[in-house]
mmCIF file of C-alpha atoms in Angstrom:
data_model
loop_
_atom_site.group_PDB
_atom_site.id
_atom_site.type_symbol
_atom_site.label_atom_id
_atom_site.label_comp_id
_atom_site.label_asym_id
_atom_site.label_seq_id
_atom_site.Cartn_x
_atom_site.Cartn_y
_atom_site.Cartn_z
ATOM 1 C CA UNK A 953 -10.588 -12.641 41.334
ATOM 2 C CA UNK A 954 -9.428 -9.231 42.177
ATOM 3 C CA UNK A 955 -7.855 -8.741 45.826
ATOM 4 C CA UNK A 956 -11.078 -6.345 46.417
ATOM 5 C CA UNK A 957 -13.479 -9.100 45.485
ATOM 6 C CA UNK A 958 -11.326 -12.097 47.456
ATOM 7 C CA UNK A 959 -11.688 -9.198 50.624
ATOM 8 C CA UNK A 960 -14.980 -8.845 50.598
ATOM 9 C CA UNK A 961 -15.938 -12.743 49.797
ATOM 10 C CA UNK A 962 -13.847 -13.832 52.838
ATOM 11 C CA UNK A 963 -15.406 -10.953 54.949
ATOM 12 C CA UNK A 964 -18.839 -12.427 53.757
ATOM 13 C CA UNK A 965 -17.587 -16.060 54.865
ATOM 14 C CA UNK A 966 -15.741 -14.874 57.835
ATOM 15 C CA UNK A 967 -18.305 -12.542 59.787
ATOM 16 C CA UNK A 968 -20.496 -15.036 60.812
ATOM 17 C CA UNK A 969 -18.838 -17.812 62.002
ATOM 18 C CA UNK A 970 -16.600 -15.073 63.823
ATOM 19 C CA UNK A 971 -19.766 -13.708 65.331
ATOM 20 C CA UNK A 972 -20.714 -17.272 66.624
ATOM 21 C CA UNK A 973 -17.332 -17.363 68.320
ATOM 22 C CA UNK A 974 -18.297 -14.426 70.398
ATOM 23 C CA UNK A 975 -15.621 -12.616 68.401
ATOM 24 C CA UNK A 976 -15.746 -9.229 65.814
ATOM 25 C CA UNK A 977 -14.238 -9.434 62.883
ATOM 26 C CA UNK A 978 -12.296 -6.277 62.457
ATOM 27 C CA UNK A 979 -10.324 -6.733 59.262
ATOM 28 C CA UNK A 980 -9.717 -8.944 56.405
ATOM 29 C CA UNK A 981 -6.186 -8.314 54.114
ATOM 30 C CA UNK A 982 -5.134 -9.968 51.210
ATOM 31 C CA UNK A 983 -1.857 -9.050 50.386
ATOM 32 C CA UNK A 984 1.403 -10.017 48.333
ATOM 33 C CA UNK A 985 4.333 -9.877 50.708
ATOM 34 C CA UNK A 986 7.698 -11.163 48.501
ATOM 35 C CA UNK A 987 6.644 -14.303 46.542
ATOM 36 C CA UNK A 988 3.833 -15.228 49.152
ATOM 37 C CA UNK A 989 0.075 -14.385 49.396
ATOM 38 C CA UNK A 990 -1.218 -13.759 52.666
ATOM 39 C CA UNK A 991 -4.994 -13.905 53.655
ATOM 40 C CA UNK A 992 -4.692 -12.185 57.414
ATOM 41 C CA UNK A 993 -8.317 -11.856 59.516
ATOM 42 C CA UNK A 994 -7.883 -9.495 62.150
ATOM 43 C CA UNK A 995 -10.709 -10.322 65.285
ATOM 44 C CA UNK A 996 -11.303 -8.970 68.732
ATOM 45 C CA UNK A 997 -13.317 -8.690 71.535
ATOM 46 C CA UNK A 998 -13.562 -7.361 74.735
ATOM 47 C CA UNK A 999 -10.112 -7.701 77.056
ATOM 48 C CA UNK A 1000 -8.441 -8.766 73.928
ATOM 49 C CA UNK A 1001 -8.034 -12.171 71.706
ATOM 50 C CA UNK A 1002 -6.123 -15.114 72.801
ATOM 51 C CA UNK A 1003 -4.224 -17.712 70.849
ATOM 52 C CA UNK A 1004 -7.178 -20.343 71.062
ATOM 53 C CA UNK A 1005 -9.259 -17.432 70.193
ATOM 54 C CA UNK A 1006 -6.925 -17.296 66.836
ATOM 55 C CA UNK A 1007 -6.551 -21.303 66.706
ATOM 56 C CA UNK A 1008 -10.662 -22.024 66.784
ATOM 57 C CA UNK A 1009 -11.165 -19.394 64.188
ATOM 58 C CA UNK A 1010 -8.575 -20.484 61.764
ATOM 59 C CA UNK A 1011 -9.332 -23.980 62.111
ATOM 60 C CA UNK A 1012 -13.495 -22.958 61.564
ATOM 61 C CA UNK A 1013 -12.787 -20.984 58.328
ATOM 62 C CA UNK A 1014 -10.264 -23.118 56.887
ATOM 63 C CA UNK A 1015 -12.101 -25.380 55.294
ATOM 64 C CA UNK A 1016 -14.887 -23.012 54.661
ATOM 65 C CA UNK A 1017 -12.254 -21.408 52.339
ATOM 66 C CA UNK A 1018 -11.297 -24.075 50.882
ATOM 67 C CA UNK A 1019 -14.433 -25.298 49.777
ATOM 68 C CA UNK A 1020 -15.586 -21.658 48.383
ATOM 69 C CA UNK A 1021 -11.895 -21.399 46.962
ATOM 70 C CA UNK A 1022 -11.452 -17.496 46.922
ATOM 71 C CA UNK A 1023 -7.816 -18.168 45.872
ATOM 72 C CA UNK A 1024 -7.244 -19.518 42.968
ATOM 73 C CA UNK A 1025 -3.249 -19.958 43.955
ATOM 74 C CA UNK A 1026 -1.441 -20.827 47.335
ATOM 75 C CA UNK A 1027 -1.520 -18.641 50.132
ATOM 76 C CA UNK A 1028 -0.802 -18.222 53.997
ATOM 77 C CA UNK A 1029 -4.155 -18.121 56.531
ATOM 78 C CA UNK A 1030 -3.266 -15.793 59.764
ATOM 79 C CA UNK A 1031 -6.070 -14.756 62.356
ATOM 80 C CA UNK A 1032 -4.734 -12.289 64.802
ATOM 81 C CA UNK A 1033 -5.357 -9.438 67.115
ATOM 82 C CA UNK A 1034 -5.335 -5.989 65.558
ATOM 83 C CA UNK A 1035 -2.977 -4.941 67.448
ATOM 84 C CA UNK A 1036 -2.925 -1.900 70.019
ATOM 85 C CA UNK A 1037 -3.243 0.518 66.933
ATOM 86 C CA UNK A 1038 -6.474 -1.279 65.820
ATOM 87 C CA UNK A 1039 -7.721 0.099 62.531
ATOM 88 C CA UNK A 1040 -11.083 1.750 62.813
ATOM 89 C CA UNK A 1041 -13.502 0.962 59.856
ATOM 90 C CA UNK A 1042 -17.137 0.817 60.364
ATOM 91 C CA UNK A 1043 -19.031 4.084 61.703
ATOM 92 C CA UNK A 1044 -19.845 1.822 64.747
ATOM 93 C CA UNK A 1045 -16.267 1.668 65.755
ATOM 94 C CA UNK A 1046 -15.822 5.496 65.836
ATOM 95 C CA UNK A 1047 -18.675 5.712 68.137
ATOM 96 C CA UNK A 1048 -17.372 2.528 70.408
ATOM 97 C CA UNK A 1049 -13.547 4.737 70.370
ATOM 98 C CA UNK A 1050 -14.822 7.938 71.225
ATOM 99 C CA UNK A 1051 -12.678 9.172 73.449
ATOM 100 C CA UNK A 1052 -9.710 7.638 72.541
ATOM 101 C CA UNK A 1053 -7.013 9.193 70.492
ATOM 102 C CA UNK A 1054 -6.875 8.085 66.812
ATOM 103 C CA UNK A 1055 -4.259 8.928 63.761
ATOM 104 C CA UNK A 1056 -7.049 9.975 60.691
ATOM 105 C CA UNK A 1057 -6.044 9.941 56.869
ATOM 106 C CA UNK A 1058 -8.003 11.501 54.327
ATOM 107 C CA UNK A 1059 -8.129 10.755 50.967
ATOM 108 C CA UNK A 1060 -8.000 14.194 49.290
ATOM 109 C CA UNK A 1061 -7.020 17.283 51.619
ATOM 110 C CA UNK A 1062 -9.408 19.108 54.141
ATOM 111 C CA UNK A 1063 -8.148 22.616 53.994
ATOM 112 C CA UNK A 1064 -4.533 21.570 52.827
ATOM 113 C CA UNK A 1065 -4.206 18.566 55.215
ATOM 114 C CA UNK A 1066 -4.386 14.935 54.851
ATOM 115 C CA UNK A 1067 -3.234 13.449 58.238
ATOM 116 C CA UNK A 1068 -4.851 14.464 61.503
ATOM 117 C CA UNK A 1069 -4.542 13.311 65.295
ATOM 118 C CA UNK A 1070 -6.186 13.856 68.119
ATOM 119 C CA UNK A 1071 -9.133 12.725 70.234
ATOM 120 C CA UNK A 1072 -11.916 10.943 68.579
ATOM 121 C CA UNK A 1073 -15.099 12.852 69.802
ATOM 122 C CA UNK A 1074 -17.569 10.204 67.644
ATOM 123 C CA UNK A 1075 -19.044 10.612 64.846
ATOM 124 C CA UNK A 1076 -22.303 12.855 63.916
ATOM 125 C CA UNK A 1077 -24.356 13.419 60.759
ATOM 126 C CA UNK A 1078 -21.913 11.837 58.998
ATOM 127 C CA UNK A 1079 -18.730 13.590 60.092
ATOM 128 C CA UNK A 1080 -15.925 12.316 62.062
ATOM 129 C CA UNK A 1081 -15.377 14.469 64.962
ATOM 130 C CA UNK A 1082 -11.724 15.311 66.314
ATOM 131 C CA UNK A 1083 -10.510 17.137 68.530
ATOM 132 C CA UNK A 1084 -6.759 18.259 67.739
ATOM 133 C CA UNK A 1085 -4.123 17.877 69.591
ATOM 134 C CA UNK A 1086 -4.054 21.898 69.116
ATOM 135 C CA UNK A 1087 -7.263 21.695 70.812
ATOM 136 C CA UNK A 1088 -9.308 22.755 67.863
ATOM 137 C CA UNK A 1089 -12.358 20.787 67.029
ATOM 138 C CA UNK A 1090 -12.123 19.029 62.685
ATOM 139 C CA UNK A 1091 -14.963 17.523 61.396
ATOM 140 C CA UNK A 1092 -13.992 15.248 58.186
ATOM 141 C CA UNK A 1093 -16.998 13.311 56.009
ATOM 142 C CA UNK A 1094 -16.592 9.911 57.091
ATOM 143 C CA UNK A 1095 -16.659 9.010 53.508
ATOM 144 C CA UNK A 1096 -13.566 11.080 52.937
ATOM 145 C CA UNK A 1097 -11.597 8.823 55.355
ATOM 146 C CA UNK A 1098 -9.137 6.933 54.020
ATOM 147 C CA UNK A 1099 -7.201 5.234 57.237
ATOM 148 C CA UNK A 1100 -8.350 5.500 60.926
ATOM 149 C CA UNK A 1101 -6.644 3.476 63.843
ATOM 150 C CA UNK A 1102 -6.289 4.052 67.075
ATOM 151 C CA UNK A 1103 -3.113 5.609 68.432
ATOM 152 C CA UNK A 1104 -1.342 4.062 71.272
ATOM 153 C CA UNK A 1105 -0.911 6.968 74.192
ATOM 154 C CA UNK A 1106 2.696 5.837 76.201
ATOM 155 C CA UNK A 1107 2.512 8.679 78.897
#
């Protein structure tokens, strides 16, 4: 199975049961780190995830995984925050972020640039709306976004 297809399976197991946890499932990775294979679920909710937030959800899908058997080899299971830098991925979440500043890659170049930040203004028809931190307002197809996360602000 491809690591697309084992993504998108364990997405399809995972969103559920992390709904019934009270929990959103913000991002599933499968990735090849050194000689190990890592299958890291990223969930959240409001005022942040704790460690029997992680714990219930690991120990829930577990065996769900290993009675669909995704992966075909050995692998590590970690369920964690996102993080402060959360990714943003479904049009919902730039609508739930607006406001907040965000770090935007593109997958081919809006008039010669690829990476914008600034302050995520929602999204609209379609179109991610930013305003820069030069002050001038981008609007970039949502489908032409390759990475979006939130950008931590330390002042």
């Amino acid at each position: 199975m491809t690591k697309n297809k084992v993504v998108a399976t364990v997405e399809e197991l995972a969103t559920p049961l992390v709904n019934s946890l009270g929990l959103e499932l913000v991002d599933v990775e499968y990735v090849k780190e050194g000689r190990r294979w890592y299958l890291r679920i990223f969930i959240d909710k409001p005022g942040g995830v704790t460690l029997d937030d992680c714990q219930a959800v690991s120990e829930a899908l577990d065996p769900i995984l290993d009675e669909v058997d995704p992966i075909p080899h050995s692998y590590h299971l970690e369920v964690s925050s996102p993080g402060i830098e959360r990714p943003l991925k479904k049009p919902a979440d730039f609508e739930r972020f607006s406001g907040c500043r965000v770090q935007l890659t593109t997958f081919t170049p809006q008039d010669g640039q690829r990476k914008f930040t600034g302050r995520l203004e929602g999204l609209q028809n379609q179109m991610v709306v930013l305003t820069l931190d030069d002050g001038q307002e981008r609007r970039i197809p949502f489908s032409e976004v390759a990475t979006a996360r939130l950008k931590a602000s330390w002042l």
